[in-house]
DNA sequence: AAACAAACCTGTGCGC
DNA sequence: TGCGCACAGGTTTGTT
C-alpha cells in the first residue's frame, strides 16, 4: 500500500516531457513514467488484472457510479510510480527539475530552439532525444521530426542555417501536436494504450520509424535507411534528409 | 563536450 | 517444434 495515496483526491493530470504529474489534495503529487512498457489503465473494480500489475489504486465511486481501479502495469519494470511533495527543496525527483523545454507546454518557436542549439556541436538525433534539452521527444518522434524537417540525423546542430531551425521548430511542434491528437503511436505489440486500453493511430502516419527498407513516402525514389546511433535505431531517407 | 556501451528486465519474433 | 539470439516506445552511469 502506498500510504501517502490513501484517502486523497486527484486534482488533475499534468505532464512535463514524458513524466505525468497528478496533483493530490494532500499537497503531494503522483509522478508516473511509463518508460518502455508501462501502462496506466482504468478498470472495473475486481476485474482480472494482467500479469505485471504493480500498482492498484482503488477509486471511490462517484454518485451512481460503479467502483473503479487505476492500474499501473509494466512487464519490463522500467517505469515508475512515485508519490512526492512537489514543493520540497531540494526536489524529491531531481530528474523532473532537470527537464528541458517542453515544446507543447512551454513557449516554443524557432528563436527558442535556436537558443537551445547554440554552441552544441552534437548530432541532431542525439540532441533531440536529450530530455535535458527538449523534453518529450522519444525515438519515434525524433526520427519523424527530422524527416519532416528534411534534416539528416547525424547533421551537427551547429551547421544549421536559420531556415533549417525554422523548419525544425515547426516540425517538432506540428508532429507532436498531430501525434497527441491521434492518440500516439501504438505498434504491433499494442503496448502503448490510453486509460481505457485503446491504441492510437499515429503509427499510420509514420514516414520513417519502423519503415527501414521500404520506399520513402515523400520522395518515393529512395529507400528508408536504418542505422544504429548511440544504441538507438535511427530511420531516415538518404535522399530527402540533408 | 560528445559519443559509445552497458545496465536495468521481460516478451516477442526470427533464423536455424 | 524448440533453442538461442537480436531487438524493443527510456534513462542513467561510466568509459573513452
Short mmCIF file of C-alpha atoms (C1' of nucleotides) in Angstrom, two decimals:
data_model
loop_
_atom_site.label_atom_id
_atom_site.label_comp_id
_atom_site.label_asym_id
_atom_site.label_seq_id
_atom_site.Cartn_x
_atom_site.Cartn_y
_atom_site.Cartn_z
CA UNK A 1 0.00 0.00 0.00
CA UNK A 2 1.26 3.47 -0.87
CA UNK A 3 0.30 5.25 2.35
CA UNK A 4 0.53 8.81 1.05
CA UNK A 5 -2.16 7.94 -1.54
CA UNK A 6 -4.82 6.61 0.82
CA UNK A 7 -7.79 8.95 1.27
CA UNK A 8 -6.52 11.58 -1.14
CA UNK A 9 -8.20 13.02 -4.23
CA UNK A 10 -6.64 13.55 -7.64
CA UNK A 11 -6.94 17.22 -8.53
CA UNK A 12 -5.90 16.87 -12.14
CA UNK A 13 -3.35 15.46 -14.54
CA UNK A 14 -0.33 17.40 -15.80
CA UNK A 15 2.61 16.42 -17.96
CA UNK A 16 6.23 17.52 -18.16
CA UNK A 17 8.04 15.88 -21.06
CA UNK A 18 7.36 12.17 -20.65
CA UNK A 19 6.55 12.50 -16.96
CA UNK A 20 2.94 12.52 -15.75
CA UNK A 21 2.33 14.58 -12.63
CA UNK A 22 -1.00 14.10 -10.85
CA UNK A 23 -1.51 16.64 -8.04
CA UNK A 24 -3.32 15.46 -4.93
CA UNK A 25 -5.44 17.44 -2.46
CA UNK A 26 -2.94 16.49 0.26
CA UNK A 27 -0.30 18.74 -1.32
CA UNK A 28 1.60 15.71 -2.60
CA UNK A 29 1.60 14.64 -6.24
CA UNK A 30 1.96 11.33 -8.04
CA UNK A 31 4.67 11.05 -10.67
CA UNK A 32 4.26 8.35 -13.30
CA UNK A 33 6.78 7.49 -16.00
CA UNK A 34 5.81 4.67 -18.38
CA UNK A 35 9.31 4.22 -19.83
CA UNK A 36 9.34 1.41 -22.41
CA UNK A 37 6.41 -0.80 -21.49
CA UNK A 38 4.31 0.87 -18.80
CA UNK A 39 0.55 1.29 -18.98
CA UNK A 40 -1.90 3.24 -16.85
CA UNK A 41 -5.33 1.59 -17.09
CA UNK A 42 -8.78 2.30 -15.70
CA UNK A 43 -10.76 -0.86 -14.98
CA UNK A 44 -13.83 -2.09 -13.15
CA UNK A 45 -13.10 -2.95 -9.54
CA UNK A 46 -12.30 -6.63 -9.20
CA UNK A 47 -11.61 -7.17 -12.88
CA UNK A 48 -8.90 -9.69 -13.69
CA UNK A 49 -5.56 -7.93 -13.72
CA UNK A 50 -2.89 -8.56 -16.34
CA UNK A 51 0.47 -10.01 -15.41
CA UNK A 52 2.95 -7.43 -14.14
CA UNK A 53 0.33 -5.21 -12.50
CA UNK A 54 2.49 -3.42 -9.93
CA UNK A 55 0.17 -0.74 -8.54
CA UNK A 56 -3.60 -0.82 -7.95
CA UNK A 57 -5.36 2.35 -6.77
CA UNK A 58 -8.90 1.72 -5.54
CA UNK A 59 -11.02 4.70 -6.58
CA UNK A 60 -14.06 5.91 -4.66
CA UNK A 61 -17.17 5.68 -6.87
CA UNK A 62 -18.93 8.84 -7.94
CA UNK A 63 -22.67 9.30 -7.39
CA UNK A 64 -24.43 6.34 -9.03
CA UNK A 65 -21.20 5.01 -10.49
CA UNK A 66 -19.59 1.63 -10.06
CA UNK A 67 -16.26 1.06 -8.36
CA UNK A 68 -13.16 1.50 -10.48
CA UNK A 69 -9.46 0.85 -10.12
CA UNK A 70 -6.45 2.55 -11.61
CA UNK A 71 -3.73 0.06 -12.58
CA UNK A 72 -0.08 0.55 -13.32
CA UNK A 73 1.09 -2.36 -15.49
CA UNK A 74 4.67 -2.73 -16.66
CA UNK A 75 6.26 -6.00 -17.86
CA UNK A 76 9.78 -4.61 -18.09
CA UNK A 77 9.60 -2.81 -14.74
CA UNK A 78 11.48 0.24 -16.02
CA UNK A 79 8.54 2.51 -15.29
CA UNK A 80 7.96 4.37 -12.04
CA UNK A 81 5.11 5.49 -9.81
CA UNK A 82 6.21 7.81 -7.00
CA UNK A 83 4.27 9.92 -4.52
CA UNK A 84 6.25 13.05 -3.77
CA UNK A 85 5.97 16.58 -2.40
CA UNK A 86 6.41 18.98 -5.32
CA UNK A 87 7.29 21.87 -3.01
CA UNK A 88 10.17 20.23 -1.24
CA UNK A 89 13.63 21.72 -1.56
CA UNK A 90 15.84 20.08 -2.64
CA UNK A 91 13.46 18.41 -5.11
CA UNK A 92 12.47 14.82 -4.32
CA UNK A 93 12.54 13.97 -8.03
CA UNK A 94 15.60 15.80 -9.39
CA UNK A 95 15.14 14.49 -12.94
CA UNK A 96 11.85 16.41 -13.15
CA UNK A 97 13.64 19.63 -12.28
CA UNK A 98 16.35 18.95 -14.87
CA UNK A 99 13.95 18.62 -17.82
CA UNK A 100 14.49 20.88 -20.79
CA UNK A 101 11.95 22.92 -22.74
CA UNK A 102 8.61 21.19 -23.32
CA UNK A 103 7.58 22.14 -26.89
CA UNK A 104 3.86 21.69 -26.12
CA UNK A 105 3.79 23.11 -22.61
CA UNK A 106 6.36 25.92 -22.76
CA UNK A 107 6.74 28.83 -25.18
CA UNK A 108 8.44 27.28 -28.19
CA UNK A 109 9.41 28.68 -31.58
CA UNK A 110 12.44 28.99 -33.85
CA UNK A 111 14.05 31.58 -31.57
CA UNK A 112 13.73 29.33 -28.52
CA UNK A 113 15.09 26.38 -30.47
CA UNK A 114 18.00 28.44 -31.79
CA UNK A 115 18.93 29.23 -28.20
CA UNK A 116 18.86 25.52 -27.31
CA UNK A 117 21.08 24.62 -30.27
CA UNK A 118 23.61 27.38 -29.77
CA UNK A 119 27.12 26.15 -29.09
CA UNK A 120 26.17 22.47 -29.17
CA UNK A 121 28.18 20.53 -31.73
CA UNK A 122 26.05 17.43 -31.36
CA UNK A 123 24.30 15.22 -33.86
CA UNK A 124 20.67 16.29 -34.23
CA UNK A 125 19.32 12.85 -33.35
CA UNK A 126 21.13 12.72 -30.01
CA UNK A 127 20.33 16.35 -29.26
CA UNK A 128 16.57 15.99 -29.84
CA UNK A 129 16.50 12.80 -27.76
CA UNK A 130 18.18 14.54 -24.81
CA UNK A 131 15.41 15.26 -22.30
CA UNK A 132 17.59 17.88 -20.59
CA UNK A 133 17.46 19.96 -23.79
CA UNK A 134 13.98 19.28 -25.20
CA UNK A 135 11.57 17.29 -23.07
CA UNK A 136 9.16 14.88 -24.70
CA UNK A 137 10.69 13.62 -27.93
CA UNK A 138 11.49 9.89 -27.97
CA UNK A 139 12.94 7.61 -30.62
CA UNK A 140 9.83 7.52 -32.82
CA UNK A 141 9.12 11.23 -32.92
CA UNK A 142 12.75 12.30 -33.21
CA UNK A 143 13.05 10.28 -36.40
CA UNK A 144 9.70 11.55 -37.72
CA UNK A 145 10.56 15.17 -36.87
CA UNK A 146 13.94 15.04 -38.62
CA UNK A 147 12.36 13.53 -41.73
CA UNK A 148 9.65 16.19 -41.75
CA UNK A 149 12.28 18.92 -41.38
CA UNK A 150 14.43 17.32 -44.13
CA UNK A 151 17.43 17.15 -41.79
CA UNK A 152 19.89 14.27 -41.56
CA UNK A 153 20.02 12.68 -38.08
CA UNK A 154 23.83 12.87 -38.00
CA UNK A 155 23.94 16.52 -39.04
CA UNK A 156 25.69 18.65 -36.41
CA UNK A 157 23.42 21.19 -34.74
CA UNK A 158 26.00 23.94 -35.21
CA UNK A 159 25.73 23.66 -39.02
CA UNK A 160 22.03 24.59 -39.19
CA UNK A 161 21.01 27.72 -41.11
CA UNK A 162 18.18 29.95 -39.96
CA UNK A 163 15.76 28.30 -42.41
CA UNK A 164 16.72 24.86 -41.06
CA UNK A 165 15.97 25.94 -37.50
CA UNK A 166 12.59 27.33 -38.56
CA UNK A 167 11.66 24.05 -40.28
CA UNK A 168 12.89 22.02 -37.31
CA UNK A 169 10.89 24.05 -34.79
CA UNK A 170 7.78 23.80 -36.98
CA UNK A 171 8.22 20.03 -37.37
CA UNK A 172 8.67 19.48 -33.63
CA UNK A 173 5.50 21.41 -32.82
CA UNK A 174 3.33 20.00 -35.57
CA UNK A 175 4.35 16.36 -35.27
CA UNK A 176 3.94 16.29 -31.50
CA UNK A 177 0.58 18.03 -31.81
CA UNK A 178 -0.64 15.67 -34.53
CA UNK A 179 0.62 12.57 -32.70
CA UNK A 180 -1.14 13.59 -29.48
CA UNK A 181 -4.33 14.26 -31.44
CA UNK A 182 -4.06 10.75 -32.94
CA UNK A 183 -3.63 9.13 -29.54
CA UNK A 184 0.06 8.39 -30.05
CA UNK A 185 1.78 5.53 -31.86
CA UNK A 186 0.66 2.00 -30.99
CA UNK A 187 2.97 -0.59 -32.53
CA UNK A 188 2.19 -4.22 -33.26
CA UNK A 189 2.65 -5.31 -29.66
CA UNK A 190 -0.10 -2.87 -28.56
CA UNK A 191 1.84 -1.74 -25.52
CA UNK A 192 1.10 1.96 -25.78
CA UNK A 193 -2.58 2.44 -24.97
CA UNK A 194 -4.74 5.05 -23.26
CA UNK A 195 -6.53 4.75 -19.90
CA UNK A 196 -9.28 2.66 -21.49
CA UNK A 197 -6.80 0.33 -23.19
CA UNK A 198 -7.32 1.75 -26.68
CA UNK A 199 -4.39 2.26 -29.02
CA UNK A 200 -3.55 5.35 -31.03
CA UNK A 201 -3.29 5.69 -34.79
CA UNK A 202 -0.26 7.88 -35.43
CA UNK A 203 1.76 4.81 -36.46
CA UNK A 204 -0.21 5.03 -39.73
CA UNK A 205 1.44 8.40 -40.35
CA UNK A 206 4.99 7.26 -39.74
CA UNK A 207 7.21 8.17 -42.66
CA UNK A 208 10.43 6.59 -41.41
CA UNK A 209 10.16 4.90 -37.98
CA UNK A 210 9.77 1.15 -38.48
CA UNK A 211 9.99 1.56 -42.28
CA UNK A 212 13.62 0.57 -42.86
CA UNK A 213 13.99 -0.98 -46.33
CA UNK A 214 10.69 0.47 -47.56
CA UNK A 215 10.38 3.30 -50.05
CA UNK A 216 10.18 6.90 -48.85
CA UNK A 217 6.60 8.16 -48.63
CA UNK A 218 7.76 11.64 -49.59
CA UNK A 219 10.16 11.24 -52.49
CA UNK A 220 9.28 7.61 -53.35
CA UNK A 221 12.64 7.39 -55.12
CA UNK A 222 14.72 6.28 -52.16
CA UNK A 223 14.68 3.51 -49.57
CA UNK A 224 14.47 4.33 -45.86
CA UNK A 225 17.78 3.61 -44.13
CA UNK A 226 18.01 2.12 -40.66
CA UNK A 227 21.21 2.57 -38.66
CA UNK A 228 22.20 2.30 -35.02
CA UNK A 229 23.13 5.63 -33.44
CA UNK A 230 24.13 5.70 -29.79
CA UNK A 231 22.45 2.37 -29.22
CA UNK A 232 19.13 3.53 -30.69
CA UNK A 233 17.73 2.60 -34.08
CA UNK A 234 17.59 5.61 -36.40
CA UNK A 235 15.49 5.75 -39.57
CA UNK A 236 15.87 8.33 -42.34
CA UNK A 237 15.58 8.97 -46.05
CA UNK A 238 19.09 9.49 -47.50
CA UNK A 239 17.58 11.48 -50.37
CA UNK A 240 15.17 13.79 -48.51
CA UNK A 241 17.28 14.45 -45.43
CA UNK A 242 20.46 16.51 -45.63
"C1'" DA B 1 31.85 18.19 -24.50
"C1'" DA B 2 30.29 14.37 -27.10
"C1'" DA B 3 29.69 9.58 -28.36
"C1'" DC B 4 29.54 5.00 -27.15
"C1'" DA B 5 28.45 0.72 -24.28
"C1'" DA B 6 26.31 -1.31 -20.60
"C1'" DA B 7 22.90 -1.67 -17.18
"C1'" DC B 8 18.06 -2.20 -15.56
"C1'" DC B 9 14.02 -6.66 -17.19
"C1'" DT B 10 10.54 -9.21 -19.86
"C1'" DG B 11 8.47 -10.55 -24.12
"C1'" DT B 12 8.43 -11.49 -28.97
"C1'" DG B 13 9.89 -12.74 -33.42
"C1'" DC B 14 13.22 -14.54 -36.27
"C1'" DG B 15 16.71 -17.92 -38.26
"C1'" DC B 16 18.34 -22.35 -37.86
"C1'" DT C 1 8.93 -27.90 -32.54
"C1'" DG C 2 12.32 -25.73 -29.87
"C1'" DC C 3 16.54 -23.09 -28.94
"C1'" DG C 4 19.25 -19.00 -28.95
"C1'" DC C 5 19.88 -14.56 -30.28
"C1'" DA C 6 18.58 -9.78 -31.57
"C1'" DC C 7 15.80 -6.27 -30.50
"C1'" DA C 8 12.03 -3.14 -28.31
"C1'" DG C 9 8.45 3.42 -27.13
"C1'" DG C 10 13.75 5.14 -21.89
"C1'" DT C 11 17.14 6.87 -18.87
"C1'" DT C 12 21.35 6.76 -16.07
"C1'" DT C 13 26.10 5.81 -15.36
"C1'" DG C 14 30.65 5.05 -16.60
"C1'" DT C 15 34.36 4.96 -20.14
"C1'" DT C 16 36.85 6.53 -23.97
#
